[in-house]
CSV table of C-alpha atoms and ligand atoms in Angstrom, one decimal:
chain,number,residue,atom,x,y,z
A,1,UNK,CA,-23.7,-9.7,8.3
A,2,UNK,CA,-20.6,-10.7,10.1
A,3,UNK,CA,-17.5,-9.1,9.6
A,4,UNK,CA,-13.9,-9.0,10.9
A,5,UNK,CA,-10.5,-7.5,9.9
A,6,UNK,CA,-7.7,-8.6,8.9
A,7,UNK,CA,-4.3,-7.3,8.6
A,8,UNK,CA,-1.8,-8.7,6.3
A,9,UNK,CA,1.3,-7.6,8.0
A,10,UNK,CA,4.3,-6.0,6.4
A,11,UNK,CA,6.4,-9.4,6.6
A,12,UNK,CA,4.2,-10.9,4.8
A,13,UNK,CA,3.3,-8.2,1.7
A,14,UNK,CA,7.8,-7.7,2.1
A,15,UNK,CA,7.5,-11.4,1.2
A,16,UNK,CA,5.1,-11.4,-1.6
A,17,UNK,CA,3.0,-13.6,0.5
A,18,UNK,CA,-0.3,-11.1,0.5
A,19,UNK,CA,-2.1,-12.6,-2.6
A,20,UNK,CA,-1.1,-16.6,-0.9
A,21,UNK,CA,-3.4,-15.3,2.0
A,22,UNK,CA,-5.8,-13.7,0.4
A,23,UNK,CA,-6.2,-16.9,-1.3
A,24,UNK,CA,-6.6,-18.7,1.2
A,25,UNK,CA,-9.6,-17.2,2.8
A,26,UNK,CA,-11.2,-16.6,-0.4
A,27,UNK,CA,-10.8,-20.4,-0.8
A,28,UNK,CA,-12.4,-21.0,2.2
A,29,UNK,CA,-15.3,-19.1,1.2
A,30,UNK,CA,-15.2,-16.0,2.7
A,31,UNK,CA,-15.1,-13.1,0.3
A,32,UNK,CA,-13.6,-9.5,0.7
A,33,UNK,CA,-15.8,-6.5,1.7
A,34,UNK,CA,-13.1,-3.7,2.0
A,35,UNK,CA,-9.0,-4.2,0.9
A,36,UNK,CA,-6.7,-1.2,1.1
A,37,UNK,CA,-2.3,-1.3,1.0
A,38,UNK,CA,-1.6,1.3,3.3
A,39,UNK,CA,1.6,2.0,6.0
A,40,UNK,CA,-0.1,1.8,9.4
A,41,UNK,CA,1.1,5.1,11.0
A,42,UNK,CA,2.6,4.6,14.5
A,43,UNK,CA,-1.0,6.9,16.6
A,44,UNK,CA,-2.8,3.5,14.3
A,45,UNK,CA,-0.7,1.0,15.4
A,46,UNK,CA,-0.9,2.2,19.0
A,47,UNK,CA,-5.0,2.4,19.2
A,48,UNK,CA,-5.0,-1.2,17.3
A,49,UNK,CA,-2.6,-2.5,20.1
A,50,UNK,CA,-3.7,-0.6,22.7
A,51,UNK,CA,-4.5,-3.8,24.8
A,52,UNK,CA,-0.4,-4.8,24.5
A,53,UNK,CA,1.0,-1.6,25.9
A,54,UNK,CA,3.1,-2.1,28.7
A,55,UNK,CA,4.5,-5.7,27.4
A,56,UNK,CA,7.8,-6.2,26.9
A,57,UNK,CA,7.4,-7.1,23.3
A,58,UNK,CA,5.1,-3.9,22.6
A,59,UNK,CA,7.8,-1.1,21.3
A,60,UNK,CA,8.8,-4.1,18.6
A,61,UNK,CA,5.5,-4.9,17.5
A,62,UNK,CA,4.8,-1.2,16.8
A,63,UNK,CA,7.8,-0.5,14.9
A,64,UNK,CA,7.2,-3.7,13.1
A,65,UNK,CA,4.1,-3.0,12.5
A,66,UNK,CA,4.7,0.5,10.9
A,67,UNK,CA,7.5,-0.4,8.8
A,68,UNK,CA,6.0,-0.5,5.7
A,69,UNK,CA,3.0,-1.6,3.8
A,70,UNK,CA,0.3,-4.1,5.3
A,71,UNK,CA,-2.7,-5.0,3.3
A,72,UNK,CA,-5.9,-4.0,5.5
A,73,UNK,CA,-8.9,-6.2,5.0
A,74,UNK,CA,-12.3,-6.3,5.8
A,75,UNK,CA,-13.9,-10.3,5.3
A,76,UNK,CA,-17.2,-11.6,5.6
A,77,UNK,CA,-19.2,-14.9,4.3
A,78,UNK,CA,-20.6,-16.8,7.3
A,79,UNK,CA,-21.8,-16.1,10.9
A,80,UNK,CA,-18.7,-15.8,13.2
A,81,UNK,CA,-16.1,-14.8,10.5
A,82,UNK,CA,-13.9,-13.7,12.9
A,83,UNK,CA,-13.6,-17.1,14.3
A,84,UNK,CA,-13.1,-19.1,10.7
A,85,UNK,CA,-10.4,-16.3,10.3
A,86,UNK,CA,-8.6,-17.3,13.0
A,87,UNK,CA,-8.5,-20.8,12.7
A,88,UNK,CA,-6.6,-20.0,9.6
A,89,UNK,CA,-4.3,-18.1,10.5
A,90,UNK,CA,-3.2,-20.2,13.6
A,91,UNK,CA,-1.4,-20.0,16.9
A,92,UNK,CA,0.5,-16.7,17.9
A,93,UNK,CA,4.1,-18.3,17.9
A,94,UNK,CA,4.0,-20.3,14.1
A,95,UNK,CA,6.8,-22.4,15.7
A,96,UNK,CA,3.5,-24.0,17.3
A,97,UNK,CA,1.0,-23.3,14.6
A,98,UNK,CA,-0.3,-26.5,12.9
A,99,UNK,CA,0.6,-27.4,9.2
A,100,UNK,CA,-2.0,-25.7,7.2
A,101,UNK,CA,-2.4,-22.8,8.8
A,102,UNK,CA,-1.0,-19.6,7.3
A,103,UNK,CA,1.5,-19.2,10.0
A,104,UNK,CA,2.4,-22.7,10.6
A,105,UNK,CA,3.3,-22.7,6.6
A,106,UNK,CA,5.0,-19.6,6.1
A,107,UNK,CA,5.8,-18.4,9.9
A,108,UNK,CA,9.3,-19.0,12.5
A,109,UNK,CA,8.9,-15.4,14.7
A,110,UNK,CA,6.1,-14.6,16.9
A,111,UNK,CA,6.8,-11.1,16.1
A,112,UNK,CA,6.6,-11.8,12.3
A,113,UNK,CA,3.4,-14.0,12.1
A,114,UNK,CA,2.4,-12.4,8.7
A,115,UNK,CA,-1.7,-11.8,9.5
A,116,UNK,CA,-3.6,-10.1,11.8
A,117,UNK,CA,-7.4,-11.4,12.8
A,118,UNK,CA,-10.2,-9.7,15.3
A,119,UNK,CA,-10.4,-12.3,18.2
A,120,UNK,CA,-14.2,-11.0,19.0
A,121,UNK,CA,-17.2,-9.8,17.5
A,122,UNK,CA,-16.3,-6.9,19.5
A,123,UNK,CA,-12.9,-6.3,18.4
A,124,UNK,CA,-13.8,-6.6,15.1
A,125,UNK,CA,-16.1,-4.0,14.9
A,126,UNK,CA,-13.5,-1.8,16.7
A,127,UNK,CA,-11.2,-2.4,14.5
A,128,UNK,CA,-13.2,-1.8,11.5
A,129,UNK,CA,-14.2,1.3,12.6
A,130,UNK,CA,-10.3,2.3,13.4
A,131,UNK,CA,-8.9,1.6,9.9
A,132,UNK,CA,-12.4,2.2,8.3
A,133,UNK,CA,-14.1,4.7,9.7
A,134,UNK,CA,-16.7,5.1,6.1
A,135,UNK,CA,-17.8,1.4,6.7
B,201,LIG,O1,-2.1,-11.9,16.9
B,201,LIG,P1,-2.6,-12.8,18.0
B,201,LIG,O2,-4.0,-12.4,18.5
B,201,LIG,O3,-2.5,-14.2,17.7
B,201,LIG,O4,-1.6,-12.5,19.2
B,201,LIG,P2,-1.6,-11.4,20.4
B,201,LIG,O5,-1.2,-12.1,21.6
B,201,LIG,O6,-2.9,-10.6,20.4
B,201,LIG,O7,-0.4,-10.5,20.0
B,201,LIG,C1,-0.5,-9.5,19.0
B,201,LIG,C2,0.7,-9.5,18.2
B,201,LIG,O8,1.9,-9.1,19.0
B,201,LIG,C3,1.2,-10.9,17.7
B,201,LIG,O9,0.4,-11.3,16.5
B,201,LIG,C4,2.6,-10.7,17.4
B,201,LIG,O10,2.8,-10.0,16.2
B,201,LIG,C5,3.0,-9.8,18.5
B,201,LIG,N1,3.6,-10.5,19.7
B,201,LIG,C6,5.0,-10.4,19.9
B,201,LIG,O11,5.7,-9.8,19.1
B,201,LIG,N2,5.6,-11.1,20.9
B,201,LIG,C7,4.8,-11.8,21.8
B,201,LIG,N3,5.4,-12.5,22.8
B,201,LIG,C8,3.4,-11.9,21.6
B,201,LIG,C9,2.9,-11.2,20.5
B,202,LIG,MG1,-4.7,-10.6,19.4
């Protein structure tokens, strides 16, 4: 079964925006397999983003990232999740995400785009495997 992760991101769960998402994709039809609250710690952050390290935005997203609490999922429901996952969430920058998308409704920073989604089979199982490791 196809899987991906998702990461509600601490702007959002600050916002009390992490049960509107959660909604949303369990709307859509995809259902949750694993869900845990937890403060990504900063040697986390740094394996999930290892791919952004040397950008100038890169020591922001980390702390950003770490601040407090995100709300770590694991979805599933249909073949390519990962793909139905993004095309909720939307573009990077929200300022140019469409209307209906979570950050095209609730989104102004790049930085703060409130969700997090594996962009490939791949990555998604990497990912799964970094935040968790029993599944
Ligand atoms: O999250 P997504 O795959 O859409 O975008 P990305 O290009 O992989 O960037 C990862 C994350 O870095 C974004 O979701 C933003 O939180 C952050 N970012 C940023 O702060 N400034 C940028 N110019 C680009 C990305
Ligand atoms: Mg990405």
């Amino acid at each position: 079964m196809d899987r991906t992760l998702v990461i509600i991101k601490p702007d959002a769960v600050e916002r009390g925006l992490s049960g509107e998402i959660v909604a949303r994709l369990e709307r859509k039809g995809l259902h949750l397999v694993a869900a845990q609250l937890r403060t990504i710690d900063a040697d986390t952050a740094a394996q999930h983003y290892a791919e952004h390290v040397g950008r100038p935005y890169y020591a922001a997203l980390v702390d950003f990232i770490t601040r407090g609490p995100s709300l770590v999922l694991v979805v599933a429901g249909v073949p390519e999740v990962w793909r139905v996952v993004r095309s909720l969430m939307g573009t990077t920058n929200p300022l140019e995400a469409a209307p209906g998308t979570i950050r095209g409704d609730f989104g102004l920073i790049t930085r703060e785009n409130l969700v997090h989604g594996s962009d490939s089979p791949e990555a998604a199982e990497r990912e799964i495997a970094l935040f968790f490791p029993a599944l």
